[in-house]
Coordinates of N, CA and C in Angstrom, one line a residue:
X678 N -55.3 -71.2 73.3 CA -54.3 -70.6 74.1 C -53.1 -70.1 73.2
X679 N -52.4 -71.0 72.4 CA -51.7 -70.6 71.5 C -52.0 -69.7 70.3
X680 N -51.3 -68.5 69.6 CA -51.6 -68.1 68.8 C -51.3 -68.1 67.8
X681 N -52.2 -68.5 66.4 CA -51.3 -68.5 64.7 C -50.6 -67.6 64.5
X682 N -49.4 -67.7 64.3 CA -48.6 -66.4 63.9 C -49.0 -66.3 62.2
X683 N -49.6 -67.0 61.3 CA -49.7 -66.6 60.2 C -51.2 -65.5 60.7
X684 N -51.8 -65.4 61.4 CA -52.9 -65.0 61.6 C -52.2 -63.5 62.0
X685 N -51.3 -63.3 62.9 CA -50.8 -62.1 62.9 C -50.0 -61.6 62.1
X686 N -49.2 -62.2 61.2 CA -49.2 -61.4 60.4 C -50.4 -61.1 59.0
X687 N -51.0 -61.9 58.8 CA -52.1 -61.3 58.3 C -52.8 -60.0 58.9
X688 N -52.4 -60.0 60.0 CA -53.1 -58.5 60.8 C -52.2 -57.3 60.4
X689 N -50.8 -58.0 60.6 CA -49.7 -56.9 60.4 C -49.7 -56.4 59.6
X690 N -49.5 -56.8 58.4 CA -49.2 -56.1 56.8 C -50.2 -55.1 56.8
X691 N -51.2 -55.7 56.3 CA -52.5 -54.8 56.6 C -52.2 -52.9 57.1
X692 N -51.9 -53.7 58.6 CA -51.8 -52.5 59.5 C -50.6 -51.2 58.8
X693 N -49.4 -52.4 58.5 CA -48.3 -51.4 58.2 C -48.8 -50.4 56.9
X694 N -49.7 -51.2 55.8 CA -50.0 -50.7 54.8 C -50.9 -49.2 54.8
X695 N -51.5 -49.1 56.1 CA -52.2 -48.0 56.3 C -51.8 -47.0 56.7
X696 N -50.5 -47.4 57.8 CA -49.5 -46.0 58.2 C -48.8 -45.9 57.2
X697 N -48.2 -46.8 56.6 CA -47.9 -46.1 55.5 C -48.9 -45.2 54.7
X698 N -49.5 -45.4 54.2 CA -50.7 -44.5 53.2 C -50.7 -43.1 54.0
X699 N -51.3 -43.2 55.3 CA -51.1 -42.0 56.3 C -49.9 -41.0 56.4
X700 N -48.5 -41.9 57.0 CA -47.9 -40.7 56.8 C -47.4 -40.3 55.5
X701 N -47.6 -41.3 54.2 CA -47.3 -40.9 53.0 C -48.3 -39.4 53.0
X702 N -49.6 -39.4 53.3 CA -50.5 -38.0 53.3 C -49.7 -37.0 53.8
X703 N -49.2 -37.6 55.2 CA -48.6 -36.1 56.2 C -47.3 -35.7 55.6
X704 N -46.2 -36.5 55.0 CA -45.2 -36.1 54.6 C -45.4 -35.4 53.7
X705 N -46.7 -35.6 52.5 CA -47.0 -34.5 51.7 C -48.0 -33.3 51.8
X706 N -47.9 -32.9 53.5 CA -48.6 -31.5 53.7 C -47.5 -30.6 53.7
X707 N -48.4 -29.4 54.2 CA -47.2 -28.5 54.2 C -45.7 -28.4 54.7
X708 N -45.0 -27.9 53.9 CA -43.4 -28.0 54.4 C -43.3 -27.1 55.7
X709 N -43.8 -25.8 55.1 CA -43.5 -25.1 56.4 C -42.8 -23.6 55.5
X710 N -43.5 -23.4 54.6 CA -43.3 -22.2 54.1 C -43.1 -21.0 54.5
X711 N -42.1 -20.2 54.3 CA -42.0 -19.1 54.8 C -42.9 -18.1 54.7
X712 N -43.4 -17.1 55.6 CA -44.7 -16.2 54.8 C -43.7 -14.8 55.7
X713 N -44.3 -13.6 55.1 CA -44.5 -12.4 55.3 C -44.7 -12.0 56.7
X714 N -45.3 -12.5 57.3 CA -45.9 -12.6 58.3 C -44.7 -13.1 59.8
X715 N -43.6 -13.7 59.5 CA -43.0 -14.5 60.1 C -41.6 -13.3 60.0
X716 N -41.6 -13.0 61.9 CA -40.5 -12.0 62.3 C -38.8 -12.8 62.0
X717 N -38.2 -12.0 60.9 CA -37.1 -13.2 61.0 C -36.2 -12.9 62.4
X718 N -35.3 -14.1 62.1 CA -34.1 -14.2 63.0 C -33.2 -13.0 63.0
X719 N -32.7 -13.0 63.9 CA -32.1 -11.6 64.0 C -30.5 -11.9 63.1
X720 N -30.4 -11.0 62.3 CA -29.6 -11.3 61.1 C -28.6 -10.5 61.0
X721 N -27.2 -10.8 60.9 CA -25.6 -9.5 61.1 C -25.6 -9.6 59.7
X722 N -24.7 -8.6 59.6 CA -24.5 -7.9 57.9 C -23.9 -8.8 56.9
X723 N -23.5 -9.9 57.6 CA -22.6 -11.0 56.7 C -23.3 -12.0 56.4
X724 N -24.4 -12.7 57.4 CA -25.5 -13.7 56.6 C -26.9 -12.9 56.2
X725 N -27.3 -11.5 56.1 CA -28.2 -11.3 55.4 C -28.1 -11.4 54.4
X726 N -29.9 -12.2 54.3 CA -30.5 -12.1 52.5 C -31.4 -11.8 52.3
X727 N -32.0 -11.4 51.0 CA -33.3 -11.4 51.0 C -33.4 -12.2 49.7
X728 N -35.1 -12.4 50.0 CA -35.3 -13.4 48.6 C -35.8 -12.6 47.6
X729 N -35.1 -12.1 46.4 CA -36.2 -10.9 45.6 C -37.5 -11.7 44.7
X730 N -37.5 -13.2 44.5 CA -38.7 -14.1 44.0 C -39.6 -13.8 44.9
X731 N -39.7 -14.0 46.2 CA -40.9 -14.1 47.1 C -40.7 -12.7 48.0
X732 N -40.1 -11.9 47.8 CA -40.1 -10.5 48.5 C -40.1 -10.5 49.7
X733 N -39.5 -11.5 50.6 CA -39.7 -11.0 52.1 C -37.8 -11.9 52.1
X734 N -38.0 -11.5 53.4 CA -36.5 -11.6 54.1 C -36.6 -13.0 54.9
X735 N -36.2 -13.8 54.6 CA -37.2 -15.3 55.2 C -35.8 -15.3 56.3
X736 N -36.7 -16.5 57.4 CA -35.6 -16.9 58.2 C -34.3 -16.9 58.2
X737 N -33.3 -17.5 59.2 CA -32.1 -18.3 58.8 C -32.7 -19.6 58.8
X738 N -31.9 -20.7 58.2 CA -31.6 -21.7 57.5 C -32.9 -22.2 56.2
X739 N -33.4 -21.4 55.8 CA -34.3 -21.0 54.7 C -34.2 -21.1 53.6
X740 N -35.0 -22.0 52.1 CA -33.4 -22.0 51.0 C -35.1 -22.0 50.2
X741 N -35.3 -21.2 49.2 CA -36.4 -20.9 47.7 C -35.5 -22.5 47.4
X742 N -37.2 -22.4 46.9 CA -37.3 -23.9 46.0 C -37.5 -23.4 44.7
X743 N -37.3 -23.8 43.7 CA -37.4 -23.0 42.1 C -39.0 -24.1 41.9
X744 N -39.1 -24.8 41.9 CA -39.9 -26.0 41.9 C -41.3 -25.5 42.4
X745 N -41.3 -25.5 43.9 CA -42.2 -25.0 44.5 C -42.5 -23.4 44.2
X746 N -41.3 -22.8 43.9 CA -41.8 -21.2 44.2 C -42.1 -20.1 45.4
X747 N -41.0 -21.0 46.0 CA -41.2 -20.4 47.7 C -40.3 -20.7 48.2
X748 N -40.1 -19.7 49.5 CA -38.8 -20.2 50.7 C -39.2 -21.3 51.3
X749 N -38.9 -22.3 51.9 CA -38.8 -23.1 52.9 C -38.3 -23.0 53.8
X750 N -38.9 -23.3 55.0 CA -38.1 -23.0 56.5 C -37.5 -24.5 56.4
X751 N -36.6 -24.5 57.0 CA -35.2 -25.4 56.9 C -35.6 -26.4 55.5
X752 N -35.5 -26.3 54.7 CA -35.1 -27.0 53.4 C -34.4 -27.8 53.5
X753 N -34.8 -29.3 53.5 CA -34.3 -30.4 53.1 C -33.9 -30.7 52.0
X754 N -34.9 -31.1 50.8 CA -34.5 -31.1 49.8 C -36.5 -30.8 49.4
X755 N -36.1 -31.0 47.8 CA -37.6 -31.3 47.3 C -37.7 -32.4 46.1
X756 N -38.5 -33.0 47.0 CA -38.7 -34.7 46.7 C -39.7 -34.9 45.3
X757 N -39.5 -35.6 44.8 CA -40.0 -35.4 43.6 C -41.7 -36.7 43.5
X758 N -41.5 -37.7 44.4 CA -42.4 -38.5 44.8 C -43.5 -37.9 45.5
X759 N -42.9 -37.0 46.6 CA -43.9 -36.6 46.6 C -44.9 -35.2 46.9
X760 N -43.7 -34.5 45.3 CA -44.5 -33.7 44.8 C -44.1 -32.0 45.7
X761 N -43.6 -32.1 46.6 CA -43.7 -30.9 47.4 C -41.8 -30.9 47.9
X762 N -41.5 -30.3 48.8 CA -40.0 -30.0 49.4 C -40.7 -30.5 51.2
X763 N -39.6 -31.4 51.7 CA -39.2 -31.8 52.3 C -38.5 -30.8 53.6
X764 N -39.4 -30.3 54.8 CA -39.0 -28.8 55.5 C -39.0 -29.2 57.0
X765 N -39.7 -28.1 57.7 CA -39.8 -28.0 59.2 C -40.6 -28.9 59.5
X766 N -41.6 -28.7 58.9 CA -43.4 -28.9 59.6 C -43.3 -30.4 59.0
X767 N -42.8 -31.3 58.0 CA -43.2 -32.5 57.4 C -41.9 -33.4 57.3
X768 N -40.7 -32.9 58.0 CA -39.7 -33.9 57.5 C -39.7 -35.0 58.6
X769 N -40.1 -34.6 59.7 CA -40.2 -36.2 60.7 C -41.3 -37.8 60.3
X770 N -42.2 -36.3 59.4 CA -43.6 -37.4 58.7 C -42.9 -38.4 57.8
X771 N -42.0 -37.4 57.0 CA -41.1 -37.9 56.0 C -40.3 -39.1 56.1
X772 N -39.8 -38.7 56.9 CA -38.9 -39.8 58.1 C -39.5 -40.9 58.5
X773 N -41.0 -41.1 59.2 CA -41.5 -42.1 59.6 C -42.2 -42.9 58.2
X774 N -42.1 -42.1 57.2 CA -43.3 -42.5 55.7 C -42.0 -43.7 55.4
X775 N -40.6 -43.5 55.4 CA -39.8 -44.1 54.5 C -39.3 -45.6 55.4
X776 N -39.3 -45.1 57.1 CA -38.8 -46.3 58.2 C -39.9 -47.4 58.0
X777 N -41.5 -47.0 57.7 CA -42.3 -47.7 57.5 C -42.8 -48.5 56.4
X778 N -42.6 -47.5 55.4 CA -41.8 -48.2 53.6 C -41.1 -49.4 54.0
X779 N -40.0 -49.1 53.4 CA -39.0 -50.5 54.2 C -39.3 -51.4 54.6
X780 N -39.6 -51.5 56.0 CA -40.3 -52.2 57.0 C -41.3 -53.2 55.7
X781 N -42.5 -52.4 55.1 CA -43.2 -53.2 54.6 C -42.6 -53.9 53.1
X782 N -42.1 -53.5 52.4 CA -40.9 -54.0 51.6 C -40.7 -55.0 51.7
X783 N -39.9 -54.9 52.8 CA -39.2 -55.9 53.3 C -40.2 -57.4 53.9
X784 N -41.0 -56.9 54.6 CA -42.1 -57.8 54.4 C -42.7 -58.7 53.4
X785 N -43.0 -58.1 52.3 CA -43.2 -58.5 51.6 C -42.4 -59.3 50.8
X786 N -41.4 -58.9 50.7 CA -39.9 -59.4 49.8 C -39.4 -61.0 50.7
X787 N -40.2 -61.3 51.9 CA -39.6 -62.2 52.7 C -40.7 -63.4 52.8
X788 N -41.7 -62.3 52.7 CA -43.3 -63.3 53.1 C -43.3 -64.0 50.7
X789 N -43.1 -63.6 50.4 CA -43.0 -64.3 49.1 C -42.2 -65.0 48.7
X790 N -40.8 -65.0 49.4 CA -40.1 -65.9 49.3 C -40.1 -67.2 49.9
X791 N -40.9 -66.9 51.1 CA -41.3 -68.3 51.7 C -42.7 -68.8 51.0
X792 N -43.3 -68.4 50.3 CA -44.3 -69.3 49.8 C -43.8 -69.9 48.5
X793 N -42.9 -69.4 47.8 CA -42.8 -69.8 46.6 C -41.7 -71.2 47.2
X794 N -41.1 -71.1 48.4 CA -40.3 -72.1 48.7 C -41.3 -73.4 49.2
X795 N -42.5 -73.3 49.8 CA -43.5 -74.2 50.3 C -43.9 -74.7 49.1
X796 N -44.1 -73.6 48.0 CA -44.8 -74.5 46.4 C -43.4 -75.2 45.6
X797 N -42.4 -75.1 46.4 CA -41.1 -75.6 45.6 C -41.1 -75.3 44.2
X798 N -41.1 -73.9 43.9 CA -40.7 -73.0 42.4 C -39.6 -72.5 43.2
X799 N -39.2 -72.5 41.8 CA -37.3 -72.1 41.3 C -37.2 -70.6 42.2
X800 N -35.9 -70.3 42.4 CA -35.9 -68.9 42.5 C -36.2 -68.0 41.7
X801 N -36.1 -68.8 40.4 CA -35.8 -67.7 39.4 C -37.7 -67.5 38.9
X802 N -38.6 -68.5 39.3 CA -39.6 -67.9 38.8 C -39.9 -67.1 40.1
X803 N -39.5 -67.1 41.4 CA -39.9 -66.1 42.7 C -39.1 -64.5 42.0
X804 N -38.0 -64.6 41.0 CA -37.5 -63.4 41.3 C -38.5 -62.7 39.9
X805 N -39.2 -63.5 39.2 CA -39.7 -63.2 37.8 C -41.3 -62.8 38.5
X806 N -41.7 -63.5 39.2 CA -43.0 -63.0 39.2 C -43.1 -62.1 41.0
X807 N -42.7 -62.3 41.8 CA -43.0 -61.2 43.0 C -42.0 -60.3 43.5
X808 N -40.9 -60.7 42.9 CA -40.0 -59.5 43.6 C -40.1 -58.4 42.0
X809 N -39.8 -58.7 40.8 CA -40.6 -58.2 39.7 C -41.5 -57.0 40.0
X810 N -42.7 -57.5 40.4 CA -44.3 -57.2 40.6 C -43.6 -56.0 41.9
X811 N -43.2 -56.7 43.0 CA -42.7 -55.4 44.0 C -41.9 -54.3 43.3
X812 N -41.1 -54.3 43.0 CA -40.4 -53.3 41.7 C -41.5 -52.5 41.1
X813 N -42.2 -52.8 40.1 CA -43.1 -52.7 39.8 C -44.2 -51.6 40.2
X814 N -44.3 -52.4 41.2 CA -45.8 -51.5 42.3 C -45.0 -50.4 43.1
X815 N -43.3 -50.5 43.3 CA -42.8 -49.4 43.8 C -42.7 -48.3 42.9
X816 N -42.5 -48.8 41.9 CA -41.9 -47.7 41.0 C -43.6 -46.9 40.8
X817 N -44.8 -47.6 40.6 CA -45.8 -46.7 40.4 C -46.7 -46.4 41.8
X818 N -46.1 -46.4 42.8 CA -46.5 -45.8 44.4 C -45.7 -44.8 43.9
X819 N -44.6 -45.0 44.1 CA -43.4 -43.9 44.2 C -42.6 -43.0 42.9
X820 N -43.0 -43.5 41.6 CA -42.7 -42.3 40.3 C -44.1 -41.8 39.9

């Protein structure tokens, strides 16, 4: 009748670890590039521009990425993790990739602190060997 909560979270991490992986994919699809093809906004003589790199007249709020090599429809920024610019079409993925990051981070950073307190080791070997190793594993997910 009752349920092990270590049993759910053994379900949880898991889980979180796969939406992450996922929207880490979607955040890195397309931004939302501007094409040729795309009638711009109707534009007064004071905010026209044109892009002379990519030869078309992109949207409003549209910014060339030197990086990428293209306009982006609303240009966030361009993210260097992962690899592309941050736009219309992928910044909510973006958004959900980093709320769920965290989330599991943080998980982790809390579920290893309680074991190393059940084996009664120091802080200092919890901060040497798993929060270390999390650093670590972020820096090569994420550089």
């Amino acid at each position: 009748m009752f349920i092990d909560h270590n049993y759910i979270k053994g379900l949880f991490f898991p889980i979180l670890i796969i939406i992450a992986c996922f929207s880490y994919h979607l955040a890195c699809s397309n931004p939302g590039f501007a094409t040729i093809d795309e009638s711009p906004f109707v534009q007064d003589d004071d905010h026209y521009w044109f892009c002379s790199i990519c030869n078309i007249t992109p949207p409003l709020r549209s910014t060339h990425c030197k990086k990428c090599g293209r306009c982006v429809l609303r240009r966030d920024h361009h993210c260097p993790w992962l690899g592309t610019c941050v736009g219309l079409d992928n910044h909510l993925f973006f958004v959900i990739y980093l709320f769920i990051d965290s989330i599991t981070f943080y998980i982790f950073i809390n579920e290893s602190y309680d074991v190393t307190k059940l084996n009664d080791d120091s802080f200092i070997q919890w901060f040497l060997t798993s929060f270390l190793c999390a650093i670590i594993c972020a820096i090569g997910i994420f550089g």
